[in-house]
Tab-separated table of C-alpha atoms in Angstrom:
chain	number	residue	atom	x	y	z
A	32	UNK	CA	15.536	22.108	-7.532
A	33	UNK	CA	15.802	20.544	-10.966
A	34	UNK	CA	16.987	17.100	-11.985
A	35	UNK	CA	20.767	16.764	-11.932
A	36	UNK	CA	23.291	14.022	-12.316
A	37	UNK	CA	25.315	13.316	-9.199
A	38	UNK	CA	28.456	14.370	-11.009
A	39	UNK	CA	27.015	17.873	-11.446
A	40	UNK	CA	25.333	18.173	-8.094
A	41	UNK	CA	-4.714	3.346	-23.558
A	42	UNK	CA	-2.775	0.215	-22.605
A	43	UNK	CA	-2.123	-2.631	-24.989
A	44	UNK	CA	-4.392	-5.729	-25.052
A	45	UNK	CA	-3.688	-8.412	-22.459
A	46	UNK	CA	-1.331	-11.123	-23.640
A	47	UNK	CA	-1.851	-14.829	-22.987
A	48	UNK	CA	0.967	-15.671	-20.525
A	49	UNK	CA	1.352	-19.114	-22.091
A	50	UNK	CA	2.443	-17.469	-25.334
A	51	UNK	CA	5.217	-15.439	-23.721
A	52	UNK	CA	8.826	-16.559	-24.241
A	53	UNK	CA	10.597	-18.513	-21.528
A	54	UNK	CA	13.836	-17.582	-19.823
A	55	UNK	CA	15.726	-14.322	-19.450
A	56	UNK	CA	16.522	-11.919	-22.201
A	57	UNK	CA	19.988	-11.965	-23.718
A	58	UNK	CA	21.791	-8.700	-23.012
A	59	UNK	CA	20.463	-5.253	-22.273
A	60	UNK	CA	18.010	-3.563	-24.584
A	61	UNK	CA	19.467	-1.059	-27.067
A	62	UNK	CA	16.765	1.471	-26.132
A	63	UNK	CA	15.906	2.301	-22.510
A	64	UNK	CA	12.995	0.510	-20.886
A	65	UNK	CA	12.022	3.751	-19.143
A	66	UNK	CA	13.145	7.243	-20.093
A	67	UNK	CA	12.249	10.594	-18.545
A	68	UNK	CA	13.406	13.800	-20.200
A	69	UNK	CA	12.789	16.914	-18.090
A	70	UNK	CA	9.474	15.481	-16.861
A	71	UNK	CA	7.141	17.314	-14.479
A	72	UNK	CA	3.941	16.242	-12.767
A	73	UNK	CA	1.159	18.033	-10.910
A	74	UNK	CA	-1.356	16.671	-8.382
A	75	UNK	CA	-4.272	18.772	-7.189
A	76	UNK	CA	-2.876	21.839	-8.920
A	77	UNK	CA	0.479	21.530	-7.140
A	78	UNK	CA	3.731	20.682	-8.926
A	79	UNK	CA	5.173	17.598	-7.189
A	80	UNK	CA	8.468	17.555	-9.095
A	81	UNK	CA	9.812	18.932	-12.359
A	82	UNK	CA	12.794	18.795	-14.720
A	83	UNK	CA	13.396	15.130	-13.814
A	84	UNK	CA	15.499	13.096	-16.268
A	85	UNK	CA	16.312	9.379	-15.999
A	86	UNK	CA	17.083	6.374	-18.215
A	87	UNK	CA	16.583	2.779	-17.042
A	88	UNK	CA	17.909	-0.092	-19.156
A	89	UNK	CA	17.110	-3.796	-19.194
A	90	UNK	CA	18.619	-5.651	-16.215
A	91	UNK	CA	19.158	-2.393	-14.310
A	92	UNK	CA	18.109	-1.971	-10.660
A	93	UNK	CA	17.042	1.586	-9.782
A	94	UNK	CA	15.719	2.856	-6.451
A	95	UNK	CA	13.487	5.901	-6.075
A	96	UNK	CA	14.374	7.500	-2.736
A	97	UNK	CA	13.482	10.627	-0.829
A	98	UNK	CA	11.587	12.014	2.148
A	99	UNK	CA	7.911	11.335	2.704
A	100	UNK	CA	5.716	13.363	0.352
A	101	UNK	CA	8.459	13.926	-2.231
A	102	UNK	CA	6.457	12.166	-4.971
A	103	UNK	CA	8.109	8.730	-5.144
A	104	UNK	CA	4.878	6.783	-5.656
A	105	UNK	CA	3.689	9.495	-8.036
A	106	UNK	CA	6.698	8.744	-10.252
A	107	UNK	CA	5.747	5.060	-10.387
A	108	UNK	CA	2.158	5.990	-11.226
A	109	UNK	CA	3.408	8.191	-14.058
A	110	UNK	CA	5.457	5.284	-15.447
A	111	UNK	CA	2.348	3.069	-15.311
A	112	UNK	CA	0.241	5.679	-17.100
A	113	UNK	CA	-1.942	6.269	-14.030
A	114	UNK	CA	-0.703	9.820	-13.455
A	115	UNK	CA	-0.379	12.227	-16.397
A	116	UNK	CA	2.778	14.284	-16.700
A	117	UNK	CA	2.499	18.049	-16.993
A	118	UNK	CA	5.764	18.626	-18.830
A	119	UNK	CA	8.655	16.900	-20.543
A	120	UNK	CA	8.667	13.492	-22.241
A	121	UNK	CA	8.123	10.144	-20.498
A	122	UNK	CA	8.430	6.919	-22.502
A	123	UNK	CA	8.088	3.281	-21.463
A	124	UNK	CA	9.308	0.774	-24.065
A	125	UNK	CA	9.510	3.734	-26.435
A	126	UNK	CA	5.802	4.554	-26.164
A	127	UNK	CA	3.452	6.591	-24.011
A	128	UNK	CA	3.060	5.241	-20.454
A	129	UNK	CA	0.323	2.615	-20.143
A	130	UNK	CA	0.558	1.436	-23.759
A	131	UNK	CA	2.636	-1.616	-22.862
A	132	UNK	CA	1.560	-2.402	-19.314
A	133	UNK	CA	1.224	-6.078	-20.275
A	134	UNK	CA	5.040	-6.078	-20.212
A	135	UNK	CA	5.130	-4.612	-16.684
A	136	UNK	CA	4.935	-6.430	-13.351
A	137	UNK	CA	3.563	-4.195	-10.588
A	138	UNK	CA	3.602	-4.664	-6.817
A	139	UNK	CA	1.686	-1.890	-4.995
A	140	UNK	CA	2.305	-0.822	-1.425
A	141	UNK	CA	2.152	-3.807	0.872
A	142	UNK	CA	-0.875	-4.751	2.914
A	143	UNK	CA	-0.395	-7.639	5.349
A	144	UNK	CA	-2.761	-10.590	5.010
A	145	UNK	CA	-5.000	-11.395	7.958
A	146	UNK	CA	-3.882	-14.505	9.833
A	147	UNK	CA	-7.273	-16.091	9.095
A	148	UNK	CA	-6.745	-15.841	5.304
A	149	UNK	CA	-6.829	-19.414	4.005
A	150	UNK	CA	-5.774	-18.798	0.398
A	151	UNK	CA	-2.529	-20.663	-0.269
A	152	UNK	CA	0.645	-18.917	-1.300
A	153	UNK	CA	0.684	-20.696	-4.664
A	154	UNK	CA	-2.836	-19.444	-5.344
A	155	UNK	CA	-1.747	-15.864	-4.632
A	156	UNK	CA	1.078	-16.318	-7.155
A	157	UNK	CA	-1.363	-17.856	-9.674
A	158	UNK	CA	-3.571	-14.737	-9.482
A	159	UNK	CA	-0.863	-12.895	-11.392
A	160	UNK	CA	-1.332	-15.342	-14.281
A	161	UNK	CA	-5.092	-15.347	-14.789
A	162	UNK	CA	-6.596	-13.384	-11.888
A	163	UNK	CA	-8.082	-10.924	-14.396
A	164	UNK	CA	-10.313	-13.647	-15.857
A	165	UNK	CA	-13.744	-14.734	-14.642
A	166	UNK	CA	-14.659	-18.290	-13.736
A	167	UNK	CA	-12.818	-21.417	-12.639
A	168	UNK	CA	-9.636	-22.344	-14.562
A	169	UNK	CA	-10.325	-25.241	-16.902
A	170	UNK	CA	-8.072	-28.289	-17.211
A	171	UNK	CA	-5.929	-28.695	-20.299
A	172	UNK	CA	-2.751	-27.346	-21.833
A	173	UNK	CA	-3.329	-23.842	-20.548
A	174	UNK	CA	-3.849	-25.139	-17.014
A	175	UNK	CA	-0.651	-27.198	-17.190
A	176	UNK	CA	1.277	-24.169	-18.463
A	177	UNK	CA	-0.032	-22.120	-15.529
A	178	UNK	CA	0.935	-24.784	-12.978
A	179	UNK	CA	4.400	-25.124	-14.506
A	180	UNK	CA	4.948	-21.359	-14.469
A	181	UNK	CA	3.716	-21.045	-10.860
A	182	UNK	CA	6.160	-23.777	-9.794
A	183	UNK	CA	8.968	-22.060	-11.724
A	184	UNK	CA	8.304	-18.688	-10.096
A	185	UNK	CA	7.916	-20.161	-6.596
A	186	UNK	CA	11.371	-21.686	-7.022
A	187	UNK	CA	12.729	-18.411	-8.436
A	188	UNK	CA	11.711	-16.542	-5.268
A	189	UNK	CA	12.828	-19.461	-3.038
A	190	UNK	CA	9.361	-19.978	-1.554
A	191	UNK	CA	9.037	-23.757	-2.021
A	192	UNK	CA	9.000	-24.510	1.718
A	193	UNK	CA	5.881	-22.462	2.470
A	194	UNK	CA	4.101	-21.820	-0.836
A	195	UNK	CA	1.390	-24.382	-0.067
A	196	UNK	CA	0.630	-22.885	3.338
A	197	UNK	CA	-2.260	-20.442	3.829
A	198	UNK	CA	-0.814	-17.017	3.092
A	199	UNK	CA	-2.091	-15.705	6.420
A	200	UNK	CA	0.201	-18.152	8.215
A	201	UNK	CA	3.314	-16.958	6.359
A	202	UNK	CA	5.657	-14.349	7.825
A	203	UNK	CA	5.895	-10.858	6.372
A	204	UNK	CA	9.050	-11.732	4.432
A	205	UNK	CA	7.483	-14.939	3.099
A	206	UNK	CA	4.355	-13.090	2.000
A	207	UNK	CA	6.450	-10.498	0.194
A	208	UNK	CA	8.410	-13.154	-1.712
A	209	UNK	CA	5.132	-14.701	-2.873
A	210	UNK	CA	3.779	-11.306	-3.954
A	211	UNK	CA	6.966	-10.618	-5.902
A	212	UNK	CA	6.387	-14.010	-7.533
A	213	UNK	CA	2.893	-12.875	-8.474
A	214	UNK	CA	4.366	-9.778	-10.162
A	215	UNK	CA	6.904	-11.940	-12.043
A	216	UNK	CA	4.632	-14.682	-13.307
A	217	UNK	CA	3.890	-13.108	-16.718
A	218	UNK	CA	7.613	-12.648	-17.428
A	219	UNK	CA	7.640	-8.855	-17.270
A	220	UNK	CA	10.424	-6.792	-18.770
A	221	UNK	CA	9.873	-4.035	-16.200
A	222	UNK	CA	9.185	-4.623	-12.500
A	223	UNK	CA	7.636	-1.697	-10.598
A	224	UNK	CA	7.730	-2.145	-6.809
A	225	UNK	CA	6.178	0.367	-4.401
A	226	UNK	CA	7.637	0.027	-0.877
A	227	UNK	CA	8.313	-3.750	-1.040
A	228	UNK	CA	10.493	-3.532	2.111
A	229	UNK	CA	7.910	-1.695	4.214
A	230	UNK	CA	7.045	-3.467	7.471
A	231	UNK	CA	9.845	-6.052	7.175
A	232	UNK	CA	12.584	-6.536	9.745
A	233	UNK	CA	16.192	-5.773	8.808
A	234	UNK	CA	17.035	-9.389	7.945
A	235	UNK	CA	14.064	-9.752	5.609
A	236	UNK	CA	14.713	-6.333	4.058
A	237	UNK	CA	18.204	-7.467	3.068
A	238	UNK	CA	16.958	-10.866	1.862
A	239	UNK	CA	14.189	-9.376	-0.304
A	240	UNK	CA	16.601	-6.762	-1.700
A	241	UNK	CA	19.058	-9.507	-2.682
A	242	UNK	CA	16.229	-11.516	-4.260
A	243	UNK	CA	15.120	-8.552	-6.380
A	244	UNK	CA	18.673	-7.984	-7.590
A	245	UNK	CA	19.039	-11.676	-8.468
A	246	UNK	CA	15.828	-11.600	-10.519
A	247	UNK	CA	16.902	-8.348	-12.152
A	248	UNK	CA	20.202	-9.860	-13.285
A	249	UNK	CA	19.104	-13.400	-14.175
A	250	UNK	CA	15.957	-12.367	-16.083
A	251	UNK	CA	17.313	-9.048	-17.450
A	252	UNK	CA	14.303	-7.305	-15.932
A	253	UNK	CA	14.503	-3.556	-15.343
A	254	UNK	CA	13.478	-2.708	-11.771
A	255	UNK	CA	12.072	0.558	-10.394
A	256	UNK	CA	11.691	0.327	-6.620
A	257	UNK	CA	10.456	2.881	-4.086
A	258	UNK	CA	11.702	2.685	-0.499
A	259	UNK	CA	11.978	4.914	2.549
A	260	UNK	CA	14.922	3.137	4.179
A	261	UNK	CA	17.957	3.430	1.937
A	262	UNK	CA	20.427	1.276	3.898
A	263	UNK	CA	19.112	-2.263	3.177
A	264	UNK	CA	18.931	-1.673	-0.574
A	265	UNK	CA	22.160	0.249	-1.210
A	266	UNK	CA	24.528	-2.682	-1.921
A	267	UNK	CA	22.293	-3.975	-4.721
A	268	UNK	CA	21.584	-0.843	-6.767
A	269	UNK	CA	22.851	0.378	-10.131
A	270	UNK	CA	21.245	3.828	-9.962
A	271	UNK	CA	19.490	6.053	-7.458
A	272	UNK	CA	16.995	8.815	-8.126
A	273	UNK	CA	16.622	10.977	-5.019
A	274	UNK	CA	13.504	13.180	-5.055
A	275	UNK	CA	13.256	16.251	-2.807
A	276	UNK	CA	12.119	19.868	-2.920
A	277	UNK	CA	10.446	19.400	-6.301
A	278	UNK	CA	13.480	18.057	-8.159
A	279	UNK	CA	15.854	15.104	-8.278
A	280	UNK	CA	19.458	14.022	-8.134
A	281	UNK	CA	20.274	10.976	-10.277
A	282	UNK	CA	23.334	8.737	-10.529
A	283	UNK	CA	25.202	5.722	-9.119
A	284	UNK	CA	24.741	5.263	-5.346
A	285	UNK	CA	28.356	6.148	-4.493
A	286	UNK	CA	27.916	9.509	-6.228
A	287	UNK	CA	24.405	10.357	-5.012
A	288	UNK	CA	24.598	8.968	-1.456
A	289	UNK	CA	26.982	11.534	-0.005
A	290	UNK	CA	26.715	13.625	3.155
A	291	UNK	CA	26.633	16.899	1.219
A	292	UNK	CA	23.932	15.750	-1.238
A	293	UNK	CA	21.635	14.201	1.388
A	294	UNK	CA	22.045	17.114	3.790
A	295	UNK	CA	20.983	19.426	0.965
A	296	UNK	CA	18.008	17.230	0.007
A	297	UNK	CA	16.669	16.708	3.526
A	298	UNK	CA	17.562	20.114	4.908
A	299	UNK	CA	19.028	18.472	8.007
A	300	UNK	CA	22.529	17.111	8.760
A	301	UNK	CA	23.046	13.615	7.312
A	302	UNK	CA	26.219	11.540	7.604
A	303	UNK	CA	27.261	8.819	5.171
A	304	UNK	CA	29.722	6.270	6.550
A	305	UNK	CA	31.281	3.020	5.389
A	306	UNK	CA	31.052	-0.133	7.471
A	307	UNK	CA	33.872	-2.637	7.877
A	308	UNK	CA	32.977	-4.263	4.541
A	309	UNK	CA	33.088	-0.911	2.715
A	310	UNK	CA	29.319	-0.621	2.306
A	311	UNK	CA	27.697	2.810	2.523
A	312	UNK	CA	25.519	3.476	5.583
A	313	UNK	CA	23.318	6.555	5.949
A	314	UNK	CA	23.160	7.966	9.492
A	315	UNK	CA	20.734	10.610	10.663
A	316	UNK	CA	18.098	10.075	7.960
A	317	UNK	CA	14.687	11.217	9.249
A	318	UNK	CA	12.532	8.252	10.190
A	319	UNK	CA	9.590	7.339	7.971
A	320	UNK	CA	6.243	8.061	9.665
A	321	UNK	CA	4.490	5.032	11.269
A	322	UNK	CA	1.748	5.216	8.623
A	323	UNK	CA	3.118	6.749	5.465
A	324	UNK	CA	0.771	8.313	2.983
A	325	UNK	CA	0.311	6.396	-0.277
A	326	UNK	CA	0.382	9.665	-2.233
A	327	UNK	CA	1.915	11.676	-3.702
């Protein structure tokens, strides 16, 4: 299968966060933040997917969906410059992947904190600011800028009530909000999230999905998000890229999330219904395995 629209179906030096501009960006970028043109990738001598095309603009929320092993995380790694492409053209901010990773916020697949972990939530957020530096932060203007930005981000993700608690004593949803704050602290223009809803209950999945959309819109941040469970995220998306059988179907959710398309992708009967509010609900989607593989 090749990439189709639903209708047809060396990084740059680190930047001092204090020097980055405040506030959201006015309007969408004229050029795409991420663009794939007939891209292919291989892992271990095996082609994972090919002929995949996609454009993601500033302030656009895009989910990467598909069955386990379809190459969803591999696509994120390619965007980050961690996985070379074997064909086509992939550009991030108009350059080769990895060249501008200082402008990217990345949240890898979630690992729960042990209950005995005493590091505070605000300190976890602060690690996104200067966690790549050695030594103890020194007082002064830079320290004040870091504290101000941490407070700003904690408020942005609505974590004020528990940010000063040990992270191990926070719930799964609370931990995930703080980790999203960590990814946001350097004011990224692209947010790359690998399974941010994994392990959360339905209520927290919906709450985190709504939070990501709010950040996407208010900060004009482009978002690429991988998830196994499509239902919690559907109401918030602008585009979907569904990977399966070595190719992809791309388009708005209402065009991609159809019974015919998903049945074809999964190779098993899938129904797509609308609830009483008109929202799409996928029924019959194969369950994600209890311990999904991080790759491909």
